[in-house]
PDB file of C-alpha atoms in Angstrom:
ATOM      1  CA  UNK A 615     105.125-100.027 -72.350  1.00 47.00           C
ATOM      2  CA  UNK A 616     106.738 -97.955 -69.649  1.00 47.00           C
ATOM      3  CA  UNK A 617     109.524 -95.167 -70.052  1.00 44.00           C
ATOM      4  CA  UNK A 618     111.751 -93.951 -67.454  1.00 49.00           C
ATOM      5  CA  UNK A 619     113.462 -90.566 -68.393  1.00 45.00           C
ATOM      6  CA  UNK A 620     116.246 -89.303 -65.662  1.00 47.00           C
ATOM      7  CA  UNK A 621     118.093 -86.299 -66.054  1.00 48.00           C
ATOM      8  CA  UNK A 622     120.292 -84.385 -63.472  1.00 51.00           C
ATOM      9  CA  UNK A 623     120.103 -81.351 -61.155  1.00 51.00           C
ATOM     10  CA  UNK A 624     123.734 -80.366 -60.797  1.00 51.00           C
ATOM     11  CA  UNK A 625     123.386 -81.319 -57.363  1.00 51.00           C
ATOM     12  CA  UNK A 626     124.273 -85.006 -57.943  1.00 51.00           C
ATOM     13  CA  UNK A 627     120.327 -85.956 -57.359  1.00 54.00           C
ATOM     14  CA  UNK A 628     118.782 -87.287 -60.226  1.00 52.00           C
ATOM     15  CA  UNK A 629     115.068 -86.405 -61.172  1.00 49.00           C
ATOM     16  CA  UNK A 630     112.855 -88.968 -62.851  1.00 50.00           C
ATOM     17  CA  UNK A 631     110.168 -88.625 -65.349  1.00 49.00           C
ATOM     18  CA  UNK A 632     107.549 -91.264 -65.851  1.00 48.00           C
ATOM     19  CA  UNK A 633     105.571 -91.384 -69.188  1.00 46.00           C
ATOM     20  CA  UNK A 634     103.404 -93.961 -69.852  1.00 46.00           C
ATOM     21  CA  UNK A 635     102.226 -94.171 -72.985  1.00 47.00           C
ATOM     22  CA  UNK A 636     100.571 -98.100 -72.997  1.00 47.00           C
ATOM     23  CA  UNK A 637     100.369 -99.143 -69.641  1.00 49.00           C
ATOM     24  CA  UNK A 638     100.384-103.015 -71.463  1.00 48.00           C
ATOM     25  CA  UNK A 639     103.335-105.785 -71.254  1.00 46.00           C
ATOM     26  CA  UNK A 640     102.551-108.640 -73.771  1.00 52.00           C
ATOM     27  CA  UNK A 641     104.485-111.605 -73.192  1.00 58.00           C
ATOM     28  CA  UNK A 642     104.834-113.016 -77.478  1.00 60.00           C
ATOM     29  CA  UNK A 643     105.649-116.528 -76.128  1.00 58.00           C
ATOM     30  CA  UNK A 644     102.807-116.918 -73.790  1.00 58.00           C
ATOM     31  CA  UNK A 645     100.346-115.441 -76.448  1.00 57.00           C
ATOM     32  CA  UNK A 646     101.828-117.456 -79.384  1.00 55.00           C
ATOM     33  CA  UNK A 647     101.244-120.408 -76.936  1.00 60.00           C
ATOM     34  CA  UNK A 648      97.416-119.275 -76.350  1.00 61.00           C
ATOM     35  CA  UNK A 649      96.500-119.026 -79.709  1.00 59.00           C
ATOM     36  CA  UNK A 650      97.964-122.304 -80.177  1.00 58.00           C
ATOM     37  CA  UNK A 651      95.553-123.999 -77.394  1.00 60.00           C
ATOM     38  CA  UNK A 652      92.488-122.043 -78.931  1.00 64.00           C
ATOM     39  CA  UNK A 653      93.473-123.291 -82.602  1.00 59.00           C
ATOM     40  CA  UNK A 654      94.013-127.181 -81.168  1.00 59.00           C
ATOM     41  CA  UNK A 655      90.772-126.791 -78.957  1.00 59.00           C
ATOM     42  CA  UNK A 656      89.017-126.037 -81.953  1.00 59.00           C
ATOM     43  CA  UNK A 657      90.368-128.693 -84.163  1.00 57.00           C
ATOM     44  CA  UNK A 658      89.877-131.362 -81.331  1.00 58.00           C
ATOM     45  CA  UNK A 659      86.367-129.836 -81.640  1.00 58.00           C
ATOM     46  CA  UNK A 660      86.091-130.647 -85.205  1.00 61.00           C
ATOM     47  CA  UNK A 661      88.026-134.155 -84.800  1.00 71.00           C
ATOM     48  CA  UNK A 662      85.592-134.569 -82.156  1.00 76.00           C
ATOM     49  CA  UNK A 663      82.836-134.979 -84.903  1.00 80.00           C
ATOM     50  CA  UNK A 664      84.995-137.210 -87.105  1.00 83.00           C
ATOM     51  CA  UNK A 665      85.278-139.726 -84.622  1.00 81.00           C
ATOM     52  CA  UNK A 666      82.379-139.873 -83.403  1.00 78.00           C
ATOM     53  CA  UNK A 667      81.141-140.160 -86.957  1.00 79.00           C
ATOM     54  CA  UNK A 668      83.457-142.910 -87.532  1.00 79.00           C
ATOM     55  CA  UNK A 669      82.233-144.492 -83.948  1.00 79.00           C
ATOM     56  CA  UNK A 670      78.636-144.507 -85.678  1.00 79.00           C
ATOM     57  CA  UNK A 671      79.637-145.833 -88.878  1.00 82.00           C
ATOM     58  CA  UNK A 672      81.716-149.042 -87.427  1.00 81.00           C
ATOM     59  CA  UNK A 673      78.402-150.086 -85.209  1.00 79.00           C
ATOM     60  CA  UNK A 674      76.433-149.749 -88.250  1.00 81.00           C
ATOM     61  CA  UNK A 675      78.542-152.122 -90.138  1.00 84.00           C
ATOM     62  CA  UNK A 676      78.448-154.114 -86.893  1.00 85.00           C
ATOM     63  CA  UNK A 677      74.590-154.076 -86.729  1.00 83.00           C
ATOM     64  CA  UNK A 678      74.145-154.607 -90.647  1.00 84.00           C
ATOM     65  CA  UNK A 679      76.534-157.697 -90.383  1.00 85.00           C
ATOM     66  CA  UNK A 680      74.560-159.301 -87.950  1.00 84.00           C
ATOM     67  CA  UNK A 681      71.175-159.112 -89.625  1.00 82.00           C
ATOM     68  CA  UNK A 682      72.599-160.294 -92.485  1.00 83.00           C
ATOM     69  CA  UNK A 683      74.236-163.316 -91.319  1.00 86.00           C
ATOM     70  CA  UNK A 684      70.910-163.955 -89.544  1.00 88.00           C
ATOM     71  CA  UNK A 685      68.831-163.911 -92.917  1.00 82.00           C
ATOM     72  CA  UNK A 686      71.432-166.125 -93.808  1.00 87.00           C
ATOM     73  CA  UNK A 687      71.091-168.412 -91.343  1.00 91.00           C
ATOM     74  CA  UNK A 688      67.005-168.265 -91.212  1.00 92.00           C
ATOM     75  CA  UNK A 689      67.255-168.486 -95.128  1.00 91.00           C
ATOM     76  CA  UNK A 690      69.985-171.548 -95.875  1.00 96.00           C
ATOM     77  CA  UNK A 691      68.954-174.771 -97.616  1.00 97.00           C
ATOM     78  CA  UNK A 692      70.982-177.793 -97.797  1.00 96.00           C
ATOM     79  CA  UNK A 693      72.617-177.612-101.235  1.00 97.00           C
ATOM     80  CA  UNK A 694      71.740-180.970-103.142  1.00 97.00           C
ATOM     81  CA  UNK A 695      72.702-182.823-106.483  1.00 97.00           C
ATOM     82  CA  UNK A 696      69.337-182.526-108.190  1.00 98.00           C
ATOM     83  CA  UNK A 697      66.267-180.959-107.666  1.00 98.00           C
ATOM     84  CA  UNK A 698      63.182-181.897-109.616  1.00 98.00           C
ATOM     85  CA  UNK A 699      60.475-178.758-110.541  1.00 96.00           C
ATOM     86  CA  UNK A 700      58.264-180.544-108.047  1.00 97.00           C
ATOM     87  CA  UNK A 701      61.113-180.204-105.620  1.00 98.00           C
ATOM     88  CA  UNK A 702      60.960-176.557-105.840  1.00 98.00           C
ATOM     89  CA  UNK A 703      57.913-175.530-105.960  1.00 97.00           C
ATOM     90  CA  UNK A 704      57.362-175.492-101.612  1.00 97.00           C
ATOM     91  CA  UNK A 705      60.250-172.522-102.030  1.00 98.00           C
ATOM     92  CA  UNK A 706      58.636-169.431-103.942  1.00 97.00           C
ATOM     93  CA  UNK A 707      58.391-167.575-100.579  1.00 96.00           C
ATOM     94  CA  UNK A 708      54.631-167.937 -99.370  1.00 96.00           C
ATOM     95  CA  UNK A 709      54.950-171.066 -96.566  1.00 93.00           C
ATOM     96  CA  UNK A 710      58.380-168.830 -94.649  1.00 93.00           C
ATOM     97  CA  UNK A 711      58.698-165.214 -95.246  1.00 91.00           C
ATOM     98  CA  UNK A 712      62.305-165.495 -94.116  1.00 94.00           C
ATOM     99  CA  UNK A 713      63.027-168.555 -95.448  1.00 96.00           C
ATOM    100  CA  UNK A 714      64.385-169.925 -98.867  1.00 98.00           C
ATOM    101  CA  UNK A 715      63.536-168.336-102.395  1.00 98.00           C
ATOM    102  CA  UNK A 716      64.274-171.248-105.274  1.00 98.00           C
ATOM    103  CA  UNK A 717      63.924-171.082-108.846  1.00 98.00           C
ATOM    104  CA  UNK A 718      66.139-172.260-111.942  1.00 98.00           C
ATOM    105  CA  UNK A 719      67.425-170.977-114.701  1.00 98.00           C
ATOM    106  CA  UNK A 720      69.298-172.842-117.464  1.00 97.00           C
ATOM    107  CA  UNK A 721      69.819-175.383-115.568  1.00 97.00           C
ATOM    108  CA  UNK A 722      70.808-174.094-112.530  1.00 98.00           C
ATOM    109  CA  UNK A 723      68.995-173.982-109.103  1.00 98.00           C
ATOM    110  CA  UNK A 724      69.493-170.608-107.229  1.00 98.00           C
ATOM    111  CA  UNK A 725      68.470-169.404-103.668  1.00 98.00           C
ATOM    112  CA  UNK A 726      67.821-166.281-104.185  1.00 98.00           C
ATOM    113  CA  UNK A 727      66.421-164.762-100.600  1.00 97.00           C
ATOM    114  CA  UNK A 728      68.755-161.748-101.209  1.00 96.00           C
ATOM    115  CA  UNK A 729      66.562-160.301-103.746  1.00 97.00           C
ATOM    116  CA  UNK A 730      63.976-160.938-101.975  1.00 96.00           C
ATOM    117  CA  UNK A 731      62.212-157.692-102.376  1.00 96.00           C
ATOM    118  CA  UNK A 732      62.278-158.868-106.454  1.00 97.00           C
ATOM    119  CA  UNK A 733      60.905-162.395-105.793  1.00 97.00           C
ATOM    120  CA  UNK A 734      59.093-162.754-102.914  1.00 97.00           C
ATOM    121  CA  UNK A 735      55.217-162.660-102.509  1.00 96.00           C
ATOM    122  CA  UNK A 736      53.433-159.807-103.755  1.00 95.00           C
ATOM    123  CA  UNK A 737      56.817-158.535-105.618  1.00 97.00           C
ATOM    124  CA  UNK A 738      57.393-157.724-109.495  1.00 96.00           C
ATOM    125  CA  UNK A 739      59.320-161.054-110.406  1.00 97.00           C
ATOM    126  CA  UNK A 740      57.604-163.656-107.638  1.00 97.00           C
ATOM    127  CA  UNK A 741      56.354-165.260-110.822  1.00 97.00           C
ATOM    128  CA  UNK A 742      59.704-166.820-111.418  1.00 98.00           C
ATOM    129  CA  UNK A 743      59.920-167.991-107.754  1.00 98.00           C
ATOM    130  CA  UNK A 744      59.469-172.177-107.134  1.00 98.00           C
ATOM    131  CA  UNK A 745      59.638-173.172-110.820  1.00 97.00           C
ATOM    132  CA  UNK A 746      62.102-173.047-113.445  1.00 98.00           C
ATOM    133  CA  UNK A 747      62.076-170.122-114.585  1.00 98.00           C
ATOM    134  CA  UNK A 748      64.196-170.016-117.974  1.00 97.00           C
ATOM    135  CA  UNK A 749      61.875-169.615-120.986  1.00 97.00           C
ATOM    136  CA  UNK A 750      60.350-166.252-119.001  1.00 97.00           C
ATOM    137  CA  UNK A 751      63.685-164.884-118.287  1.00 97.00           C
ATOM    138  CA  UNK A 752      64.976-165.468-121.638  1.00 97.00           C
ATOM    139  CA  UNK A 753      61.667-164.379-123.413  1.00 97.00           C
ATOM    140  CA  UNK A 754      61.288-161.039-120.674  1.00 96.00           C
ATOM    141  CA  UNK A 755      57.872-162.125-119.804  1.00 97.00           C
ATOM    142  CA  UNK A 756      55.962-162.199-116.625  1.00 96.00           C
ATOM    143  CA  UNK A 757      53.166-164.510-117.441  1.00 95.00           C
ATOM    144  CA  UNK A 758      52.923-167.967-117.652  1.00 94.00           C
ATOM    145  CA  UNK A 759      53.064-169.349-121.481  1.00 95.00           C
ATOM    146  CA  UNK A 760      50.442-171.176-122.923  1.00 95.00           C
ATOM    147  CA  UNK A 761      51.523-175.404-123.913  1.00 94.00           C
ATOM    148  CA  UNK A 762      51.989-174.465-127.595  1.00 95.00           C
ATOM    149  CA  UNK A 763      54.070-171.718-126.730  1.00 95.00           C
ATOM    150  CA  UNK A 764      56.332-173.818-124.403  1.00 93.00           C
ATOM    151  CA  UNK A 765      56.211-175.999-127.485  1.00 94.00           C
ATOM    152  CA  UNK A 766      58.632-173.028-129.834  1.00 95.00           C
ATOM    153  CA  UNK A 767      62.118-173.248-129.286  1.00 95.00           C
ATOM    154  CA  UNK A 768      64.424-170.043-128.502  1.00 96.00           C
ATOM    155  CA  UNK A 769      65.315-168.026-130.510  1.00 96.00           C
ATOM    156  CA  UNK A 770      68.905-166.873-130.565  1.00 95.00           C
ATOM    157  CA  UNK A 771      67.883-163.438-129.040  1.00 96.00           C
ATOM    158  CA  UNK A 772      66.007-165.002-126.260  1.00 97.00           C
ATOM    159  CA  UNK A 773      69.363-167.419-125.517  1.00 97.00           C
ATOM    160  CA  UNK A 774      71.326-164.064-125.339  1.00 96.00           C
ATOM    161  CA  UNK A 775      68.543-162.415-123.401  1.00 97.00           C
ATOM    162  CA  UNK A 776      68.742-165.216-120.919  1.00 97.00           C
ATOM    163  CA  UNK A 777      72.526-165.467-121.140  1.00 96.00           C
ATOM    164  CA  UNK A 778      72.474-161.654-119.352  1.00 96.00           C
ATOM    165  CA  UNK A 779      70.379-163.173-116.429  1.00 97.00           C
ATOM    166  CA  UNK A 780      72.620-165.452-115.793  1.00 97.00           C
ATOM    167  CA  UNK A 781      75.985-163.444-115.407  1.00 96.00           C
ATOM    168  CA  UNK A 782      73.816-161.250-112.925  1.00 96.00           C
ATOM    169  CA  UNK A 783      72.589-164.772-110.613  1.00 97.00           C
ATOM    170  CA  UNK A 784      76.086-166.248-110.863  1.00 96.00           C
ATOM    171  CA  UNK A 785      77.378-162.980-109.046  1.00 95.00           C
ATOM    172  CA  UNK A 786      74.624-162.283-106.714  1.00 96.00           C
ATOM    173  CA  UNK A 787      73.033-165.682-105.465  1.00 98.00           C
ATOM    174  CA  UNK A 788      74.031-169.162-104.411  1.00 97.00           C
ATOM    175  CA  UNK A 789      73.722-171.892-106.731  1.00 98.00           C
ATOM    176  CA  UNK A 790      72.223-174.928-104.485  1.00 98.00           C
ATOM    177  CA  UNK A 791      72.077-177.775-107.331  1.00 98.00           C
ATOM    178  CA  UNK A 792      71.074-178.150-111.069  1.00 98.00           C
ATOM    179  CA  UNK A 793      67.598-178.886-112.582  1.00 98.00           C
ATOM    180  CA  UNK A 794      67.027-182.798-112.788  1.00 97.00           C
ATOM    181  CA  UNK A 795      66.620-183.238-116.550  1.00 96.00           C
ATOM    182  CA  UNK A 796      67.783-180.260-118.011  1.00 96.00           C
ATOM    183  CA  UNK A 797      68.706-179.872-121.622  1.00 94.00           C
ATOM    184  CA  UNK A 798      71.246-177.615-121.961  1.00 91.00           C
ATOM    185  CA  UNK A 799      71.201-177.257-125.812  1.00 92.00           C
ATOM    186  CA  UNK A 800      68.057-175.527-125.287  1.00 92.00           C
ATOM    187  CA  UNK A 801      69.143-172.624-123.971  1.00 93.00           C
ATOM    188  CA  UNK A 802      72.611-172.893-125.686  1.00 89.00           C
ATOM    189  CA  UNK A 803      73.869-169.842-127.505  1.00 81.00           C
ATOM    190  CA  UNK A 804      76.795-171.482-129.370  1.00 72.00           C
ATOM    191  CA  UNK A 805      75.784-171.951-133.401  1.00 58.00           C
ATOM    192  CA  UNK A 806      75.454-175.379-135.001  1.00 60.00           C
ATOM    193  CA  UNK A 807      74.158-176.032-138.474  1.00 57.00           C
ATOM    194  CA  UNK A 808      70.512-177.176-138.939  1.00 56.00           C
ATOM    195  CA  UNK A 809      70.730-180.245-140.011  1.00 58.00           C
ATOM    196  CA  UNK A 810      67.326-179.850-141.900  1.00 62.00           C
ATOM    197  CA  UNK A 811      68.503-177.066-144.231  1.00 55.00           C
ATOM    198  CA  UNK A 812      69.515-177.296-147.527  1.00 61.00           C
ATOM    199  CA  UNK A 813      73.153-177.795-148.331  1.00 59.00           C
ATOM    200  CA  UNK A 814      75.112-175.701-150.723  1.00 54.00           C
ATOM    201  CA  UNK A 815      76.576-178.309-152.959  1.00 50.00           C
ATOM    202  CA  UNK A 816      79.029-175.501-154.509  1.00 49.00           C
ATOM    203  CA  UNK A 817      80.656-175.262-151.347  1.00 43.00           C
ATOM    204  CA  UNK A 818      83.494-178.047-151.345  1.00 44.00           C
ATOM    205  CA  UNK A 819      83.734-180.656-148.088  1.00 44.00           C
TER     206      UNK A 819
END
C-alpha cells in the first residue's frame, strides 16, 4: 500500500510526501485464482488414488474372470440323461485335481468343482464325492452307514434336513443328469397316509 501526500508552498511548486506503510500490492483475482489451482492440485491428488484404485480393481475382476472360466473349462463334463452310481464313482476328485466333482442327491447328479475346497480329496465333505450321497446329507453324517441302516427309511426330519441341501446345490452347482433308478418317494417330504395303520372307523368317508 503506497500513499502519496502533496501539499503546496505558495510558490505554485508542490511538495510530496511519501509514506509507506505496507510496501505490498495483492492482486485478489490472481490470488483467488492460486488458491484455486492449489485446492484442484490437491483434489486431482486425491482423485489420483481413486482411479488408480478403480484401475486395480477392474484388472482384478479381469484376472478373476479368467481363472474362473478356465476351472470351468478344465472342470466341464458332458451333461447326460442318466448316470448309474457306478458311473460316478471315477469323479470324487482323486484321478484330476482340476477336473469334475460328481455326486447325487435326491435324485439329482451335480458337478460340484466349485466347492471344491468342501469336496475334494482330503476336505471335510469328500465323503459325499462319486456316490450318491442322499441318506448322509439328509441324516448329517459323514460316515458310511452300515446295510441295516441303509435298510430304515427317512424320517420326516431327515427329508427336511435333506430338503435344505438341496435349495443350496440348485443355486450353487450344475445339475449334469439324474440318478438312474431313483425313487423319489424316498426322499419325499409331502405326507401320505400309512396304509398299514389303523383306521378310525368314527371318522365318516
Amino acid at each position: 500500500l503506497h500513499i502519496n501526500l502533496s501539499t503546496g508552498d505558495g510558490t505554485g511548486n508542490g511538495i510530496t510526501h511519501s509514506t509507506s506503510r505496507l510496501n505490498m500490492e495483492i492482486n485478489i483475482p490472481l490470488a483467488l485464482g492460486g488458491l484455486a489451482v492449489i485446492g484442484g492440485g490437491a483434489l486431482y491428488l486425491s482423485g489420483g488414488e481413486d482411479r488408480e484404485k478403480k484401475r486395480l480393481y477392474a484388472s482384478y475382476e479381469v484376472e478373476a474372470k479368467a481363472r474362473a472360466d478356465e476351472r470351468a473349462r478344465q472342470a466341464y463334463i458332458e451333461p447326460r440323461e442318466y448316470w448309474s452310481e457306478e458311473d460316478l464313482s471315477p469323479f470324487d476328485g482323486t484321478r484330476d485335481e482340476d477336473g469334475p466333482i460328481l455326486f447325487a442327491a435326491d435324485g439329482k447328479v451335480f458337478n460340484v468343482y466349485k466347492g471344491r475346497h468342501f469336496y475334494g480329496p482330503g476336505c471335510e465333505y469328500h465323503v459325499f464325492a462319486g456316490k450318491d450321497a442322499t441318506r448322509l446329507l439328509a441324516k448329517g453324517i459323514l460316515e458310511e452307514e452300515t446295510e441295516e441302516e441303509k435298510m430304515k427309511p427317512l424320517n420326516l426330519a431327515d427329508r427336511a434336513a435333506l430338503a435344505g441341501w438341496m435349495w443350496t446345490f440348485d443355486g450353487k452347482y450344475d445339475v449334469v443328469g439324474e440318478l438312474k433308478g431313483f425313487d423319489n418317494e424316498t426322499t419325499s417330504t409331502r405326507w401320505k397316509p400309512d396304509p398299514d395303520a389303523p383306521k378310525d372307523e368314527s371318522v365318516p368317508r
